[in-house]
mmCIF file of C-alpha atoms in Angstrom:
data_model
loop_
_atom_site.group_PDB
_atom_site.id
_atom_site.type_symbol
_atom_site.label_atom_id
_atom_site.label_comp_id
_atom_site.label_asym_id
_atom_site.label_seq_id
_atom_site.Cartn_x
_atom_site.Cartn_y
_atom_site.Cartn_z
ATOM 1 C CA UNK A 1 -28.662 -20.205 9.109
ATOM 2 C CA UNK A 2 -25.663 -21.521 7.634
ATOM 3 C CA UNK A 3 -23.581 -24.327 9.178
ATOM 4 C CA UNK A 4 -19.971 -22.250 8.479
ATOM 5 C CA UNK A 5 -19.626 -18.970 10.849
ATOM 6 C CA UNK A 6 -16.760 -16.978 9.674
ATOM 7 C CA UNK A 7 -14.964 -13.489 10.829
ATOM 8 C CA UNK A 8 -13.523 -12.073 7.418
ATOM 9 C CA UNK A 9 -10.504 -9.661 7.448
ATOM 10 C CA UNK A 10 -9.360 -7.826 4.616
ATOM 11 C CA UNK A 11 -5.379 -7.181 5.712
ATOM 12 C CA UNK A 12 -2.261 -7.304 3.463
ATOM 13 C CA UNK A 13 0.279 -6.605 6.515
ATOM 14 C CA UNK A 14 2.073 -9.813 7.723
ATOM 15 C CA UNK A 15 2.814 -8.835 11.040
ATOM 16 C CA UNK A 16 -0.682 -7.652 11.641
ATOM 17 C CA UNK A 17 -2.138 -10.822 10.053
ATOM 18 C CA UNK A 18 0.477 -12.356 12.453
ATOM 19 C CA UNK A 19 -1.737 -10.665 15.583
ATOM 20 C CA UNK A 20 -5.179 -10.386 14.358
ATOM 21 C CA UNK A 21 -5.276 -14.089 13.672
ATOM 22 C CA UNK A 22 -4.773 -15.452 17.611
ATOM 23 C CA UNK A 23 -6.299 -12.488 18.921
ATOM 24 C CA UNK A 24 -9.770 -13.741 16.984
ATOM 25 C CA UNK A 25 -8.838 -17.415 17.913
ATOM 26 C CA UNK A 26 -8.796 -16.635 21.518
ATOM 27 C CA UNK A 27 -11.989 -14.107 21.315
ATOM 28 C CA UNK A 28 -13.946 -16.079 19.217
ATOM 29 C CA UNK A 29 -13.199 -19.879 19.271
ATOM 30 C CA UNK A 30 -16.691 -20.473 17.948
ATOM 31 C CA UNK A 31 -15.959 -18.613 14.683
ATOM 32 C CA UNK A 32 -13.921 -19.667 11.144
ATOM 33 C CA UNK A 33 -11.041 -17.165 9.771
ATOM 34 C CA UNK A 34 -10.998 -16.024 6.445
ATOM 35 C CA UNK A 35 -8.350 -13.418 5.836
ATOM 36 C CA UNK A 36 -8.010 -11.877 2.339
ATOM 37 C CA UNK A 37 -4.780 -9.724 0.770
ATOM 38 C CA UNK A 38 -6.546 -8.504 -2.370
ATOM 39 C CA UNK A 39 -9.710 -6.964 -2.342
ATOM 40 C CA UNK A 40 -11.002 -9.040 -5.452
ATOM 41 C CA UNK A 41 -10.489 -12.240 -4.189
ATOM 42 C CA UNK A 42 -12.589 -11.257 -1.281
ATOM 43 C CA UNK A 43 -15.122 -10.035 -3.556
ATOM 44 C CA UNK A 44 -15.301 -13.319 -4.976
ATOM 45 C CA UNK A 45 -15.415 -15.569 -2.351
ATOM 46 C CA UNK A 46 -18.407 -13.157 -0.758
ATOM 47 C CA UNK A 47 -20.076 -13.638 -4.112
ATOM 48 C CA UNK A 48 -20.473 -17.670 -2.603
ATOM 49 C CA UNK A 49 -20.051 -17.060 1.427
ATOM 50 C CA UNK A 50 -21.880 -14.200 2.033
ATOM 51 C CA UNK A 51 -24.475 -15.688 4.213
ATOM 52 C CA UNK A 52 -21.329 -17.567 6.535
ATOM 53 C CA UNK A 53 -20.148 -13.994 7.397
ATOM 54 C CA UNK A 54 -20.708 -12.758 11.158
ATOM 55 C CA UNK A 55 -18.371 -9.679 10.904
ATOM 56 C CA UNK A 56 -15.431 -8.162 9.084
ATOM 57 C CA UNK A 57 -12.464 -5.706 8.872
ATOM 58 C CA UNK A 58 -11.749 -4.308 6.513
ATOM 59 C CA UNK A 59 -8.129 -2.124 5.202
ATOM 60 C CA UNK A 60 -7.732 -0.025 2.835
ATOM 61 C CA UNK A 61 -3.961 0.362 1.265
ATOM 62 C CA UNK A 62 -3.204 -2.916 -0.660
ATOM 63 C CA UNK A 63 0.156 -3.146 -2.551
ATOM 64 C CA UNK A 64 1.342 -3.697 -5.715
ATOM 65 C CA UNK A 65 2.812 -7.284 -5.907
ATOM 66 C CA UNK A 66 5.963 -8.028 -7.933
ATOM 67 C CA UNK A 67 4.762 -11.832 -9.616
ATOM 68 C CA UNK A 68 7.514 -14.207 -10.965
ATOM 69 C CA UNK A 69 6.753 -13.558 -14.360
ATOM 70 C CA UNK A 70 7.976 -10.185 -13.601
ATOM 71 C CA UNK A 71 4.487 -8.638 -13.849
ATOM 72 C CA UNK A 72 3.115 -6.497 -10.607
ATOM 73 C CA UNK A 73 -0.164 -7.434 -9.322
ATOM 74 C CA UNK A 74 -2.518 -4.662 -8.114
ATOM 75 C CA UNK A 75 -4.149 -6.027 -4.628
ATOM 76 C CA UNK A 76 -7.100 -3.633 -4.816
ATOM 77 C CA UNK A 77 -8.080 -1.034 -2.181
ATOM 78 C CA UNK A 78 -10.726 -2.059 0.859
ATOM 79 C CA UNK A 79 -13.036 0.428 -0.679
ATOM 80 C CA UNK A 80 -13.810 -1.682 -3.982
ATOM 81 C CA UNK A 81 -14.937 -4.175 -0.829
ATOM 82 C CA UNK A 82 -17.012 -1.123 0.428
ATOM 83 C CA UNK A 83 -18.809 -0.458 -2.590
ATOM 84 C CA UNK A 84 -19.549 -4.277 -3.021
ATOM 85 C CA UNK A 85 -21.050 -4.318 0.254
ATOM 86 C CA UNK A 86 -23.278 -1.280 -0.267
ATOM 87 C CA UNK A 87 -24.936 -2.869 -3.062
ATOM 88 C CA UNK A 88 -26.066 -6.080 -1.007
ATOM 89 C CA UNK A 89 -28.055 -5.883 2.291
ATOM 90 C CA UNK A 90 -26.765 -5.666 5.669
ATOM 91 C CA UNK A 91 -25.856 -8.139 7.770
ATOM 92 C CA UNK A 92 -22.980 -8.433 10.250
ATOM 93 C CA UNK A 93 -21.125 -5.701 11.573
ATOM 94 C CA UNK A 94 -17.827 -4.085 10.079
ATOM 95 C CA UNK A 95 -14.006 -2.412 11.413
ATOM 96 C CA UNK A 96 -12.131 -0.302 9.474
ATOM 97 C CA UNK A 97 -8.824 0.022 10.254
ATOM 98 C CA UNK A 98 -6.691 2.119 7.828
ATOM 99 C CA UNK A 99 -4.967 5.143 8.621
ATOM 100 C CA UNK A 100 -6.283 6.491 5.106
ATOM 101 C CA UNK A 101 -8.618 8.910 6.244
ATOM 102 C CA UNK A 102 -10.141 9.974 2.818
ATOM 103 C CA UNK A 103 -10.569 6.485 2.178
ATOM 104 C CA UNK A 104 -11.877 5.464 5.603
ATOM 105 C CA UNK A 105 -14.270 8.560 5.261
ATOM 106 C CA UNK A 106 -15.450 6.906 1.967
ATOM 107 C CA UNK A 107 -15.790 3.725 3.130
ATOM 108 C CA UNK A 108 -17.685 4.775 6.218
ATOM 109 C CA UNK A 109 -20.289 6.614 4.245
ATOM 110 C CA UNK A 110 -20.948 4.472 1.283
ATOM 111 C CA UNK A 111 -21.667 1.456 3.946
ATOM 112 C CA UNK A 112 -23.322 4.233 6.640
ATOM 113 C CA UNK A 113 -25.605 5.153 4.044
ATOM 114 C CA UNK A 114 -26.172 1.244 2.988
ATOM 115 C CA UNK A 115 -27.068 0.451 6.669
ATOM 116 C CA UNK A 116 -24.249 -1.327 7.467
ATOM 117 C CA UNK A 117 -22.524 -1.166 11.392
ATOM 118 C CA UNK A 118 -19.605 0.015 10.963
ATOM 119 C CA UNK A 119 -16.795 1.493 13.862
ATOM 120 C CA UNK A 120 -13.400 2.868 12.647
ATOM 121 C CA UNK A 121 -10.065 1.934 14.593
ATOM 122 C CA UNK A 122 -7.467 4.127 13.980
ATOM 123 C CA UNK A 123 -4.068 2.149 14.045
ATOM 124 C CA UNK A 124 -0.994 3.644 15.568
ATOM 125 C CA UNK A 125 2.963 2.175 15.074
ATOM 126 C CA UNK A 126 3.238 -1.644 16.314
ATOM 127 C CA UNK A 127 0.795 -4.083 17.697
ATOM 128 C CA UNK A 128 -0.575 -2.491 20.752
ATOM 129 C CA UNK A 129 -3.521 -0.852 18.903
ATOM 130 C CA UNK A 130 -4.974 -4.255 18.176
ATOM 131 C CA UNK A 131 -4.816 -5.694 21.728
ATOM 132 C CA UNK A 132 -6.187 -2.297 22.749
ATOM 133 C CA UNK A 133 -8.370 -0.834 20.237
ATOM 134 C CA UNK A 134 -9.101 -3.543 17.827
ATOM 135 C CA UNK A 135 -9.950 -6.361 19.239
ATOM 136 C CA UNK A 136 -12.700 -4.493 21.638
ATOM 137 C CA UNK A 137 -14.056 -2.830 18.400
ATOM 138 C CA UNK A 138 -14.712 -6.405 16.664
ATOM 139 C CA UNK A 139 -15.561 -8.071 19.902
ATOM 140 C CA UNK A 140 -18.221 -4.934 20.567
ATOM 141 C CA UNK A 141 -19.532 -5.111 17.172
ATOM 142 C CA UNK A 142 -20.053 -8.693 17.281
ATOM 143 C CA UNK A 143 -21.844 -9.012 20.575
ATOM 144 C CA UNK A 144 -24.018 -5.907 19.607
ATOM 145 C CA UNK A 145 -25.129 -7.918 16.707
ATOM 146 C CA UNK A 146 -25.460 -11.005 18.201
ATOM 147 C CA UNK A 147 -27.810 -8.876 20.795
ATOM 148 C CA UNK A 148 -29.880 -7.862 18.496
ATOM 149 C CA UNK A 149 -30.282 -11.018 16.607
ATOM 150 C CA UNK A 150 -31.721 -12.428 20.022
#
């Protein structure tokens, strides 16, 4: 097993990034934070930390990025994550939280039929669904796993 235990979140939103990040430091202490704004550089650093992972959530909707040279950056959609995952084998749990149904409906087959756990969260206007909804998904998820493990 590897030495590094990390809780990956795909998330482009500051002020959710803003919550998710002490609401994982306070659930799970034991666990490293890697958050991710563009779906390719999380493809990447999977390609190399794969094996750290313990769980995930995942987005969807990832904007275009004005850059300084005046050029706009496409951030990727959590789906191209999705379809990465599908091809490898599963192992750690996943939350998808997008309010993209056609793409939450994607990503929830593609991985559903790849074996992957996955739950859905559907957010809602401000923070509350992530104290209330989120959080108990990921935490769920995580001890399930960590059940079944044993």
């Amino acid at each position: 097993m590897p030495s590094r235990r990390t809780i990956a979140v795909l998330e482009d939103d500051p002020e959710r990034i803003a919550h998710f990040r002490p609401l994982l430091v306070e659930h799970f202490p034991q666990y490293e934070l890697a958050f991710f704004e563009h779906a390719g550089e999380m493809t990447s650093w999977l390609e190399s930390h794969f094996d750290e992972v313990v769980g995930m959530a995942l987005d969807n909707d990832l904007p275009l990025r004005s850059m300084p040279d005046g050029t706009t950056q496409d951030c990727g959609e959590g789906r191209e994550v999705a379809d990465w995952l599908a091809t490898r084998p599963p192992r750690f749990p996943i939350v998808i939280h997008s309010t993209n149904t056609w793409a939450v409906e994607y990503m929830l087959d593609v991985l559903g039929l790849a074996g992957w756990r996955i739950e859905r969260v559907i957010p809602f206007p401000g923070t509350r669904w992530m104290t209330r909804y989120w959080i108990g998904a990921v935490r769920g998820l995580l001890e399930n796993d960590a059940d079944a493990r044993d």
